Coordinates of C-alpha atoms in Angstrom, one line a residue:
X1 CA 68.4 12.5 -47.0
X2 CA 69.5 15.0 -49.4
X3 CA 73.3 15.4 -48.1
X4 CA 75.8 15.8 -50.7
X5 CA 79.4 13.7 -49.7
X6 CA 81.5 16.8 -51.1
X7 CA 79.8 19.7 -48.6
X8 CA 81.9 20.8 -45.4
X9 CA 80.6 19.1 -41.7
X10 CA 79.1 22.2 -41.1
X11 CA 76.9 22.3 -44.3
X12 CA 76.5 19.0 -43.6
X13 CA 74.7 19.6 -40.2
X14 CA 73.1 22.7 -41.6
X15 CA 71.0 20.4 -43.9
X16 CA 70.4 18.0 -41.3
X17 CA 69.1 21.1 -38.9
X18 CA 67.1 22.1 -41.9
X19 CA 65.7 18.2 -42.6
X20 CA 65.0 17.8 -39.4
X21 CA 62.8 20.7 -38.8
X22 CA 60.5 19.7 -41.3
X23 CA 60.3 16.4 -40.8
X24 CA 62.3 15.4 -43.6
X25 CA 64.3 12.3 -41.8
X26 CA 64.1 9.4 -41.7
X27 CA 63.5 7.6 -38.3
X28 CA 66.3 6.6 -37.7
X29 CA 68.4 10.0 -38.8
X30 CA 66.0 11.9 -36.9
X31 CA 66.6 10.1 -33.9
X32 CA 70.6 10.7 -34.0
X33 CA 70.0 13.8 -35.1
X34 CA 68.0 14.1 -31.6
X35 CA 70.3 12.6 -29.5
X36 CA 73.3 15.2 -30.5
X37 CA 71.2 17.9 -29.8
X38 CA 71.6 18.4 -26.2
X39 CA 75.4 17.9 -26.4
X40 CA 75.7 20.6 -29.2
X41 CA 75.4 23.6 -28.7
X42 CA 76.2 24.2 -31.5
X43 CA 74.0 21.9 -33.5
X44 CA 70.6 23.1 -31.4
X45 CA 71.9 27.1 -32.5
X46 CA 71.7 25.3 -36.2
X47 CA 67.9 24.1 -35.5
X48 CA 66.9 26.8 -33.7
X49 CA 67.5 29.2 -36.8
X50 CA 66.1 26.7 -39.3
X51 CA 63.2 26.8 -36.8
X52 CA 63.1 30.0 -37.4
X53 CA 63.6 30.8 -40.8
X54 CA 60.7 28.5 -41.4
X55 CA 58.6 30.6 -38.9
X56 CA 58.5 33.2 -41.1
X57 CA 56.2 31.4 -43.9
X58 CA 53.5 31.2 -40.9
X59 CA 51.7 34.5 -42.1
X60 CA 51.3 33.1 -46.0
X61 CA 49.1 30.3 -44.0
X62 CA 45.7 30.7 -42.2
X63 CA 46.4 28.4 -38.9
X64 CA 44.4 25.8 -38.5
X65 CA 42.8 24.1 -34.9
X66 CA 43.2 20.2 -35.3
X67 CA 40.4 18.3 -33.8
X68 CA 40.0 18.1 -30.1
X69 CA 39.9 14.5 -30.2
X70 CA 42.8 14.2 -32.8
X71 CA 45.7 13.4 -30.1
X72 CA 43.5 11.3 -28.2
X73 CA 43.1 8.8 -31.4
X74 CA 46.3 8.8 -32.6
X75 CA 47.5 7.5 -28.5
X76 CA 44.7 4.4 -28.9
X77 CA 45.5 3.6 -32.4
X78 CA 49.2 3.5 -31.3
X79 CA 48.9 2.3 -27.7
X80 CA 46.1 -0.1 -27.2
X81 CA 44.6 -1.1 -24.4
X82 CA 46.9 -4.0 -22.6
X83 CA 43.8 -5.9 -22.2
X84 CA 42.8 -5.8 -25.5
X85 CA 45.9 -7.8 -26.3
X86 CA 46.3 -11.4 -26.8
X87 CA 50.0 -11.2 -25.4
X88 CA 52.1 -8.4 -23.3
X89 CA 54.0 -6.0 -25.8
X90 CA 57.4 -8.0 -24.5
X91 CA 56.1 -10.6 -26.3
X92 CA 56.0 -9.0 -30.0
X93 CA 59.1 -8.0 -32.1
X94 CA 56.8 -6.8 -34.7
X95 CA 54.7 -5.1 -32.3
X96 CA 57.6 -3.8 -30.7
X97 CA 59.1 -2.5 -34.1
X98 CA 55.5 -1.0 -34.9
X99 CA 55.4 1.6 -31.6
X100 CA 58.9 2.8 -32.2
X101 CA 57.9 3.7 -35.8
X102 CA 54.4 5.0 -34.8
X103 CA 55.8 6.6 -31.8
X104 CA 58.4 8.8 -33.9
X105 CA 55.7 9.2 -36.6
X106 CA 54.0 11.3 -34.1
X107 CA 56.9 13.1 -33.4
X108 CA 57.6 14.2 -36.5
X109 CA 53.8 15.3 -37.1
X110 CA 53.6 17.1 -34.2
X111 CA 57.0 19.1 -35.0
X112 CA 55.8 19.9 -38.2
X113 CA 52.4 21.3 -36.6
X114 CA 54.5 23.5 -34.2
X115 CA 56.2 25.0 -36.9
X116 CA 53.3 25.7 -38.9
X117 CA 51.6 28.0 -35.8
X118 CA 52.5 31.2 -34.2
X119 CA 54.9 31.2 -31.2
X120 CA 53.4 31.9 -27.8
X121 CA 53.1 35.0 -27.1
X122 CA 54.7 34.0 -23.2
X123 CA 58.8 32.6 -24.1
X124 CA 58.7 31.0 -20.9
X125 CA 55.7 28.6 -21.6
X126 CA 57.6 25.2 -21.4
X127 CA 56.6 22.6 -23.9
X128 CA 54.2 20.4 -22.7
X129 CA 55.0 17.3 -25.4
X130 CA 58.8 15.4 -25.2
X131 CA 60.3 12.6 -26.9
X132 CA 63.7 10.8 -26.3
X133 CA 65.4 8.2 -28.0
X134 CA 66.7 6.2 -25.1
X135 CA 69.5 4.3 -27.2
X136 CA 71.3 1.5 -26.0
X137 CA 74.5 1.1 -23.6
X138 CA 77.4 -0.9 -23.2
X139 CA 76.4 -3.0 -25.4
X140 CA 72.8 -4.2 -23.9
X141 CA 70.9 -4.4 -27.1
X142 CA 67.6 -2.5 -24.8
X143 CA 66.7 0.8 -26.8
X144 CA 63.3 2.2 -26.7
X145 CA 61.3 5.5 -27.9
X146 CA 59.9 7.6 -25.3
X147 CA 56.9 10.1 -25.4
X148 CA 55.9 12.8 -23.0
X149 CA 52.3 14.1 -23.3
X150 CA 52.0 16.8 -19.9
X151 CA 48.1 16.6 -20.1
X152 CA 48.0 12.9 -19.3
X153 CA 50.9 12.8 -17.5
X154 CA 52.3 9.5 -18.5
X155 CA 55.5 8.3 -20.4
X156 CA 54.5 6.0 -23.1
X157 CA 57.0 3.7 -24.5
X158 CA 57.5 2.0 -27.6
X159 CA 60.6 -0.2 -27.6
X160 CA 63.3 -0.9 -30.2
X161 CA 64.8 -4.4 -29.4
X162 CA 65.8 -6.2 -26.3
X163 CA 63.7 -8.9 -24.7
X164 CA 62.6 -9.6 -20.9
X165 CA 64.9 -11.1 -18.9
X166 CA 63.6 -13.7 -16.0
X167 CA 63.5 -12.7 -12.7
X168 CA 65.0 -9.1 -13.4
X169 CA 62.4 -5.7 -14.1
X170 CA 63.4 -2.5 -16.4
X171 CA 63.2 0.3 -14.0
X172 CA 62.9 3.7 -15.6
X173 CA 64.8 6.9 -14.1
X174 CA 65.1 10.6 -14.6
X175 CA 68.2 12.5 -14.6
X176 CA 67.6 16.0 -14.0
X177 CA 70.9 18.0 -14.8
X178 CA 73.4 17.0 -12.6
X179 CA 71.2 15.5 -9.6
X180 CA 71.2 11.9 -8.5
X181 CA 68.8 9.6 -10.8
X182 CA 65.2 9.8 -9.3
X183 CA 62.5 6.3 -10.3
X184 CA 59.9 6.7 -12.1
X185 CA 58.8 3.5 -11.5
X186 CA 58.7 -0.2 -12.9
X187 CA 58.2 -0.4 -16.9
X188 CA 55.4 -2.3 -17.0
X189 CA 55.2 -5.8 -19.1
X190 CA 51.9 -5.8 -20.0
X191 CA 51.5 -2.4 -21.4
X192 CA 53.7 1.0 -22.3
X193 CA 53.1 3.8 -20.2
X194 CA 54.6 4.9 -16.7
X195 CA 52.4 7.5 -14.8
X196 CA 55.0 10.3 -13.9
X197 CA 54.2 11.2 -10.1
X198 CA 53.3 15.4 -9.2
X199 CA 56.5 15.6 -7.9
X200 CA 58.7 14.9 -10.5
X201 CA 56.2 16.7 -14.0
X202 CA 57.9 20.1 -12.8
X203 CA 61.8 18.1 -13.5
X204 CA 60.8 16.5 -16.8
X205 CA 61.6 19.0 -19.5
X206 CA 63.6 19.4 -22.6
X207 CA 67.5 18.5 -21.8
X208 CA 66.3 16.1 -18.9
X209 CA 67.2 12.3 -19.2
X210 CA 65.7 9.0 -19.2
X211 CA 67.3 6.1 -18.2
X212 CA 66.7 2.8 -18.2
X213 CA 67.9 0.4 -15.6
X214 CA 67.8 -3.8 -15.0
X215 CA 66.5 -4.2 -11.9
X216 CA 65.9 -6.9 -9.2
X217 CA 62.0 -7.8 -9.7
X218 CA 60.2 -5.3 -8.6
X219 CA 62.5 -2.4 -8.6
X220 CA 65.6 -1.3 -7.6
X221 CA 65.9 -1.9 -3.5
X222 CA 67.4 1.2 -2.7
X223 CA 65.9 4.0 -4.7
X224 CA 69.0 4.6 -6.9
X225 CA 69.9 2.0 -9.8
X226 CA 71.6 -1.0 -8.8
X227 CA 71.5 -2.4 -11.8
X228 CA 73.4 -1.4 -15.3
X229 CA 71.6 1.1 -17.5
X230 CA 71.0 -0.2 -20.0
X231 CA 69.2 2.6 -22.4
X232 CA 69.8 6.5 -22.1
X233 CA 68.6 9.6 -23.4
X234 CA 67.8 13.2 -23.4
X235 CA 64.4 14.2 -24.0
X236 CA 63.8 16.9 -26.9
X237 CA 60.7 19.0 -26.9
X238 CA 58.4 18.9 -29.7

């Protein structure tokens, strides 16, 4: 990161707007970088010009259609199949290491792709990709990546650290705004994604959050956490 100790905080975080945008961080910048964003108003003002500023350099550029297909590989390469595994991904540190870093890989690619085409011509189009970095609380050690992909559906999640506990389930919950937290279900043990149901794809947007919760097995009795949250985020579009 190219970030000078003798520039002001706002210089500072003018260079981290402009990093950012181009996919310039590292992983681990990028994802603090991401999780100030929707408390700073400021901050996202920052990206947004950036954002726009690099806009501009679209007309030097003939755009360019990735393959059809291209998303699709890039989700098997980085999720694969659960029963293509020897051992459930809570099983893996390395493994578990390997999605986070593949998962903000993607994020970063795909950023840099948006920046590189024309905006829609409709403003109101929402974006159809997310990511969050759900970070962890009080102390839990639980953090995971999560991505948002509208055409399937389905959050896929690559986790940081933490470990399973016995007896007890992750539960994963959205926070839309200021309204009560709403399941999306059980985080599965022997694979990453969570299938988000009809109902709730028209809540999960840019500024929502994920949460994390430990859980009885099987899921929170009541429909609201019992458990503590352990992991939190907003998602970002990308």
């Amino acid at each position: 990161m190219s970030v000078d100790d003798d520039i002001g905080e706002s210089d500072r975080d003018s260079v981290l707007a402009a990093e950012y945008a181009l996919g310039l961080l590292s992983p681990a910048d990028r994802a603090a970088f991401a999780a100030r964003l929707a408390d700073e108003p400021g901050l996202a003002a920052l990206l947004a010009g950036w954002q726009a500023r690099f806009a501009s350099l679209d007309g030097e550029f003939e755009p360019v259609q990735p393959p059809a297909a291209g998303f699709a590989r890039i989700e098997a390469r980085l999720f694969e199949p659960a029963n293509a595994r020897k051992a459930g991904w809570w099983d893996s540190l390395a493994l578990w290491r390997g999605l986070a870093a593949g998962a903000l890989a993607v994020a970063v690619v795909t950023t840099s792709l948006a920046l590189m085409r024309p905006a829609p011509a409709d403003p109101t189009v929402l974006a159809t990709q997310l990511v969050a970095a759900l970070r962890a609380q009080e102390g839990s050690g639980v953090e995971f990546v999560a991505f948002y992909d509208a055409a399937s559906a389905t959050v896929r999640l690559a986790p940081l650290s933490g470990a399973a506990v016995p007896q007890r389930d992750y539960e994963l919950w959205l926070i839309a705004g200021s309204a009560a937290p709403v399941s999306m279900g059980v985080i599965p043990v022997a694979r990453s994604a969570v299938p988000v149901s009809e109902p709730l794809r028209g809540e999960l947007g840019a500024g929502a959050t994920l949460a994390v919760s430990l859980e009885p097995e099987g899921g929170s009795p009541t429909g609201s956490p019992t458990g503590p949250i352990v992991a939190l985020g907003p998602a970002i579009a990308i």
